[in-house]
Coordinates of C-alpha atoms in Angstrom, one line a residue:
X1 CA -8.8 15.8 -6.5
X2 CA -6.7 16.4 -9.7
X3 CA -3.6 14.3 -10.6
X4 CA -1.2 17.2 -12.1
X5 CA -0.5 20.4 -10.4
X6 CA 1.6 23.0 -12.1
X7 CA 3.6 26.0 -10.5
X8 CA 6.6 27.7 -10.9
X9 CA 7.9 26.5 -7.4
X10 CA 11.0 24.4 -7.3
X11 CA 13.5 23.1 -5.2
X12 CA 17.2 23.0 -5.7
X13 CA 19.4 20.0 -4.8
X14 CA 22.7 20.1 -3.5
X15 CA 24.0 20.3 -6.9
X16 CA 22.2 23.1 -7.4
X17 CA 19.9 21.8 -10.2
X18 CA 16.3 22.9 -9.9
X19 CA 14.1 20.0 -8.6
X20 CA 10.5 20.1 -8.5
X21 CA 8.6 18.5 -5.4
X22 CA 6.2 15.9 -6.0
X23 CA 3.7 18.0 -4.7
X24 CA 4.0 20.6 -7.6
X25 CA 2.8 17.9 -10.1
X26 CA 0.4 15.5 -7.7
X27 CA -2.1 16.6 -5.2
X28 CA -1.0 15.7 -1.8
X29 CA -3.0 18.0 0.1
X30 CA -4.9 15.0 2.2
X31 CA -1.7 12.7 2.3
X32 CA 1.5 12.4 4.6
X33 CA 4.5 9.9 3.8
X34 CA 6.7 7.8 6.0
X35 CA 10.2 7.5 4.8
X36 CA 12.9 4.9 6.0
X37 CA 15.2 7.5 7.4
X38 CA 15.4 9.6 10.7
X39 CA 16.3 12.7 9.8
X40 CA 14.9 14.6 12.6
X41 CA 17.0 12.3 15.0
X42 CA 14.1 11.5 17.1
X43 CA 15.0 7.6 17.1
X44 CA 11.9 6.9 14.7
X45 CA 11.1 6.7 10.8
X46 CA 10.2 10.1 9.5
X47 CA 6.7 10.8 9.2
X48 CA 6.2 14.0 6.9
X49 CA 2.9 15.9 8.0
X50 CA 0.4 17.1 5.0
X51 CA 1.8 20.7 5.7
X52 CA 5.5 19.9 5.6
X53 CA 5.1 17.5 2.5
X54 CA 3.8 20.5 0.2
X55 CA 7.2 21.3 -1.6
X56 CA 9.2 18.2 -0.2
X57 CA 11.3 15.6 -1.6
X58 CA 14.1 13.2 -0.4
X59 CA 16.8 12.9 -3.0
X60 CA 17.1 9.1 -2.5
X61 CA 13.6 7.7 -1.6
X62 CA 10.9 10.5 -2.5
X63 CA 11.1 12.6 -5.8
X64 CA 10.4 13.2 -9.2
X65 CA 12.0 11.7 -12.1
X66 CA 13.0 13.2 -15.6
X67 CA 9.4 12.0 -16.7
X68 CA 7.5 13.5 -13.8
X69 CA 6.6 10.7 -12.2
X70 CA 6.3 10.2 -8.5
X71 CA 8.9 7.9 -7.1
X72 CA 9.3 5.9 -4.1
X73 CA 12.3 4.0 -2.8
X74 CA 12.7 1.5 0.1
X75 CA 15.8 -0.5 0.8
X76 CA 15.6 -3.9 2.3
X77 CA 17.4 -2.6 5.3
X78 CA 16.7 1.0 6.8
X79 CA 14.5 2.1 9.7
X80 CA 11.2 0.8 10.2
X81 CA 7.7 1.5 11.8
X82 CA 7.1 0.2 15.0
X83 CA 4.7 -2.7 14.4
X84 CA 6.8 -3.7 11.2
X85 CA 10.0 -5.4 9.8
X86 CA 9.6 -4.1 6.1
X87 CA 10.7 -0.4 5.0
X88 CA 8.7 1.9 3.2
X89 CA 8.4 5.1 1.5
X90 CA 4.7 5.3 1.1
X91 CA 2.0 7.8 1.7
X92 CA -0.7 7.8 4.2
X93 CA -4.2 9.1 3.2
X94 CA -5.6 12.3 5.5
X95 CA -9.1 12.6 4.9
X96 CA -8.9 15.7 7.5
X97 CA -5.8 17.6 5.3
X98 CA -3.9 20.0 7.6
X99 CA -6.6 20.4 10.0
X100 CA -4.9 20.1 13.3
X101 CA -7.8 20.2 15.4
X102 CA -8.8 16.5 14.1
X103 CA -6.5 13.5 15.7
X104 CA -4.8 11.4 12.8
X105 CA -6.7 8.4 14.7
X106 CA -10.2 9.3 14.3
X107 CA -13.3 8.8 12.7
X108 CA -13.2 12.2 11.3
X109 CA -10.1 11.1 9.4
X110 CA -11.0 8.0 8.0
X111 CA -13.7 6.1 5.9
X112 CA -15.8 3.5 6.8
X113 CA -18.9 1.1 5.2
X114 CA -22.0 1.9 5.0
X115 CA -23.4 -0.8 7.3
X116 CA -21.4 0.9 10.3
X117 CA -24.2 2.1 12.8
X118 CA -22.2 5.5 13.1
X119 CA -21.2 5.7 9.8
X120 CA -22.4 9.5 9.7
X121 CA -19.4 10.2 12.4
X122 CA -17.0 9.5 9.8
X123 CA -15.3 11.6 7.0
X124 CA -16.8 9.6 4.2
X125 CA -18.6 6.7 3.5
X126 CA -16.0 4.7 1.1
X127 CA -13.7 6.5 -1.0
X128 CA -11.8 5.7 -4.4
X129 CA -8.2 5.6 -4.9
X130 CA -6.8 5.6 -8.7
X131 CA -3.1 4.8 -9.9
X132 CA -1.3 4.5 -12.7
X133 CA 2.7 3.2 -12.0
X134 CA 5.5 1.1 -12.9
X135 CA 7.5 -1.2 -10.5
X136 CA 10.9 -0.4 -11.4
X137 CA 12.6 -2.9 -9.4
X138 CA 12.2 -5.2 -6.2
X139 CA 14.9 -6.8 -4.0
X140 CA 16.9 -9.7 -5.9
X141 CA 18.3 -11.5 -2.8
X142 CA 17.0 -13.3 -0.1
X143 CA 18.3 -16.0 2.4
X144 CA 14.9 -17.5 2.2
X145 CA 13.5 -17.3 -1.1
X146 CA 10.8 -19.6 -0.6
X147 CA 9.0 -17.3 2.0
X148 CA 6.1 -16.1 0.1
X149 CA 7.0 -12.2 0.7
X150 CA 10.5 -12.4 -0.8
X151 CA 11.1 -10.1 -3.8
X152 CA 7.9 -8.5 -3.5
X153 CA 6.5 -5.0 -2.9
X154 CA 3.1 -3.6 -1.9
X155 CA 1.8 -0.5 -4.5
X156 CA -1.4 0.0 -2.5
X157 CA -3.6 -0.6 0.6
X158 CA -6.3 -0.1 2.9
X159 CA -5.7 -0.1 6.6
X160 CA -7.7 -0.3 9.4
X161 CA -6.8 1.4 12.2
X162 CA -5.6 0.0 15.7
X163 CA -7.7 0.6 18.7
X164 CA -6.2 0.3 22.4
X165 CA -9.8 -0.8 23.4
X166 CA -11.3 -3.3 21.1
X167 CA -15.1 -3.2 20.4
X168 CA -16.9 -6.2 19.1
X169 CA -14.0 -7.6 17.8
X170 CA -13.0 -4.9 15.8
X171 CA -10.0 -2.2 16.0
X172 CA -7.2 -5.0 15.3
X173 CA -5.4 -2.6 12.6
X174 CA -6.0 -5.2 9.7
X175 CA -5.8 -4.7 6.2
X176 CA -8.9 -5.5 3.7
X177 CA -6.4 -4.9 0.7
X178 CA -2.8 -5.0 -0.1
X179 CA -2.0 -4.9 -3.6
X180 CA 1.4 -6.8 -4.4
X181 CA 3.9 -7.0 -7.2
X182 CA 6.6 -10.1 -7.0
X183 CA 9.2 -11.0 -9.5
X184 CA 11.2 -13.7 -8.7
X185 CA 15.2 -12.3 -10.1
X186 CA 15.4 -15.7 -12.5
X187 CA 12.2 -14.8 -14.4
X188 CA 11.6 -11.9 -16.9
X189 CA 7.9 -10.8 -15.6
X190 CA 6.8 -10.7 -12.4
X191 CA 3.4 -11.4 -10.9
X192 CA 0.4 -9.2 -9.6
X193 CA -2.0 -10.1 -7.0
X194 CA -4.0 -8.6 -3.7
X195 CA -4.9 -9.8 -0.5
X196 CA -7.7 -9.7 2.2
X197 CA -6.6 -10.1 5.5
X198 CA -9.5 -11.8 7.9
X199 CA -10.3 -9.5 10.6
X200 CA -9.2 -11.3 13.6
X201 CA -6.9 -10.7 16.2
X202 CA -3.3 -11.1 15.8
X203 CA -2.9 -14.4 17.6
X204 CA -5.7 -16.3 16.3
X205 CA -4.2 -18.7 13.9
X206 CA -6.8 -18.3 11.2
X207 CA -5.9 -14.4 10.9
X208 CA -4.1 -14.7 7.4
X209 CA -4.1 -13.0 4.1
X210 CA -6.2 -14.5 1.4
X211 CA -4.1 -14.0 -2.0
X212 CA -6.1 -13.3 -5.3
X213 CA -4.3 -13.4 -8.7
X214 CA -4.3 -10.9 -11.2
X215 CA -1.7 -11.2 -13.8
X216 CA 0.5 -14.3 -13.3
X217 CA 0.6 -16.0 -9.8
X218 CA 0.3 -15.5 -6.0
X219 CA 3.0 -15.3 -3.8
X220 CA 3.5 -19.0 -2.9
X221 CA 3.7 -19.9 -6.5
X222 CA 7.5 -20.0 -7.6
X223 CA 6.5 -20.9 -11.5
X224 CA 7.6 -18.4 -14.3
X225 CA 4.5 -16.2 -15.1
X226 CA 5.9 -15.8 -18.4
X227 CA 3.5 -13.7 -21.2
X228 CA 1.1 -13.4 -18.4
X229 CA 3.1 -11.3 -16.0
X230 CA 4.3 -8.0 -15.7
X231 CA 7.7 -6.8 -16.4
X232 CA 9.5 -4.1 -14.6
X233 CA 8.9 -0.6 -16.0
X234 CA 5.7 -1.9 -17.3
X235 CA 2.5 0.6 -16.8
X236 CA -0.3 -0.7 -15.1
X237 CA -3.1 1.1 -13.6
X238 CA -5.6 -0.1 -10.7
X239 CA -8.9 1.6 -9.4
X240 CA -10.2 0.9 -5.5
X241 CA -13.4 1.8 -5.3
X242 CA -15.3 1.2 -2.0
X243 CA -18.8 2.2 -2.3
X244 CA -21.4 1.5 0.3
X245 CA -20.3 -1.9 1.9
X246 CA -18.2 -3.1 -1.4
X247 CA -14.9 -3.0 -2.6
X248 CA -14.8 -2.9 -6.1
X249 CA -11.2 -3.5 -7.6
X250 CA -10.2 -3.1 -11.5
X251 CA -6.7 -3.9 -12.9
X252 CA -5.6 -2.6 -16.1
X253 CA -2.5 -3.2 -18.2
X254 CA -1.8 -2.9 -22.1
X255 CA -1.7 -6.2 -23.6
X256 CA -3.4 -8.0 -20.6
X257 CA -7.1 -8.7 -19.7
X258 CA -8.5 -6.1 -17.6
X259 CA -9.4 -7.9 -14.2
X260 CA -12.4 -7.0 -11.9
X261 CA -12.8 -8.2 -8.3
X262 CA -15.8 -7.2 -5.7
X263 CA -15.7 -8.3 -2.1
X264 CA -18.4 -7.0 0.4
X265 CA -16.4 -5.5 3.8
X266 CA -19.2 -5.8 5.7
X267 CA -20.0 -9.9 5.9
X268 CA -17.6 -12.9 5.8
X269 CA -18.2 -13.8 2.1
X270 CA -14.8 -13.8 0.0
X271 CA -14.5 -12.5 -3.3
X272 CA -15.2 -15.7 -5.0
X273 CA -18.6 -15.3 -3.5
X274 CA -18.2 -18.1 -0.6
X275 CA -18.6 -17.7 3.1
X276 CA -15.5 -17.6 4.8
X277 CA -16.1 -19.4 8.1
X278 CA -12.9 -18.0 9.7
X279 CA -13.3 -14.6 8.9
X280 CA -15.2 -12.0 11.1
X281 CA -18.8 -12.4 10.5
X282 CA -19.2 -8.8 9.8
X283 CA -15.8 -8.3 8.2
X284 CA -14.7 -4.7 8.6
X285 CA -18.2 -3.2 9.2
X286 CA -16.9 -1.0 12.5
X287 CA -13.4 -0.3 11.6
X288 CA -11.8 3.6 10.5
X289 CA -10.1 2.8 7.2
X290 CA -7.7 4.6 5.1
X291 CA -5.9 4.1 2.0
X292 CA -2.1 4.2 1.5
X293 CA 0.0 4.0 -1.7
X294 CA 3.9 3.6 -2.8
X295 CA 6.9 1.5 -2.2
X296 CA 6.2 -1.2 1.2
X297 CA 9.0 -3.2 0.5
X298 CA 8.1 -6.7 1.7
X299 CA 11.7 -8.3 1.5
X300 CA 12.1 -8.2 5.3
X301 CA 15.7 -8.5 6.5
X302 CA 14.6 -10.3 9.5
X303 CA 15.9 -14.2 10.1
X304 CA 12.9 -15.0 12.5
X305 CA 11.0 -18.3 11.6
X306 CA 7.7 -17.7 10.1
X307 CA 6.2 -16.8 6.6
X308 CA 7.0 -13.0 6.7
X309 CA 10.7 -13.1 7.0
X310 CA 12.6 -14.4 4.0
X311 CA 16.1 -12.5 5.5
X312 CA 16.6 -10.6 2.6
X313 CA 20.1 -9.0 2.2
X314 CA 21.0 -5.3 3.1
X315 CA 23.8 -3.6 4.9
X316 CA 21.7 -0.3 5.7
X317 CA 24.5 1.6 3.7
X318 CA 21.9 3.0 1.1
X319 CA 24.6 3.3 -1.6
X320 CA 26.2 -0.2 -1.1
X321 CA 22.2 -1.5 -1.1
X322 CA 21.4 0.3 -4.0
X323 CA 24.5 -0.9 -6.0
X324 CA 23.7 -4.7 -5.1
X325 CA 20.1 -4.4 -5.7
X326 CA 18.6 -4.5 -2.2
X327 CA 15.5 -2.3 -2.4
X328 CA 12.2 -1.8 -4.3
X329 CA 11.4 1.2 -6.1
X330 CA 8.0 2.5 -7.7
X331 CA 7.0 5.4 -10.0
X332 CA 3.6 6.6 -9.9
X333 CA 2.7 8.9 -13.1
X334 CA -1.1 9.2 -11.6
X335 CA -2.4 8.9 -8.3
X336 CA -5.9 10.5 -7.3
X337 CA -8.2 10.3 -4.2
X338 CA -12.1 11.1 -4.8
X339 CA -15.6 10.0 -3.5
X340 CA -16.8 6.4 -4.1
X341 CA -19.0 6.0 -7.3
X342 CA -21.6 3.3 -8.0
X343 CA -20.0 0.5 -10.0
X344 CA -20.8 0.3 -13.6
X345 CA -20.1 -2.3 -16.1
X346 CA -18.5 -4.7 -13.6
X347 CA -18.8 -7.8 -16.2

């Protein structure tokens, strides 16, 4: 799939100014988007289908900036999906494209690993997502700033499908990958890290996200990353290449060391090569997976007790929340999907 698509097709804003839709510059033929709004008044967040996403933009939360970057914005306080307290302006991979004969929750709309005994029933074995982006803003205010997700945004994911009936300990809908950017308000730079979620039931106390540093710190460390970190507006790139059973990750940014990780998604060996006795012994072998990319704001306004709820500030009025800095914003200059490739030069 190509990154840029140029066309004479344009939209017009409410002020009569010509506006390119993101689909005119990016190949969005295998994505739908979730936005933190209910413009169709059905009581749920809006999911814009693959077909409807072509030529679509939202003036606040999904649009092209003056440089042609695809911008995703997610306020701290707005509508959220059913099982989350975090808002998102985020694309979801649709391997089926706009083929209405295939259900969203289907192997034919998912990728799996090579060790899955029914791998041939899936749309693909593995896959690759490549992105170049800038984190423009993260939330700055939280009642519980020491709770790890405060001031952070997820900029890329692999998500597994949740099944109504679990089979052999699979189908929990967990996330073998989330790529984070986090910047404390008092720091000049932020940290980039990624997490792997043990593939266990939600009520299992060992179901947790294992964090691996890229540049700077991970989410539990309040130390200033200084020159090791990434400032807001600095460009960075990631490549997620799931080939056969292994997820290969590459992170690049000017002035920073290229960072690479690999982890087998069909066993319980972690990214440092150590056996994780708490993880599912076969990792994500039977799961149905898909990529996500955009701005998944981790600064939840919920005040519930626990790790995930930093009680970030927000009113639900977008103009006010934008003025107060209570939002996350990410701009992508590249986002592509393709088939997986054999790893080359992983040193």
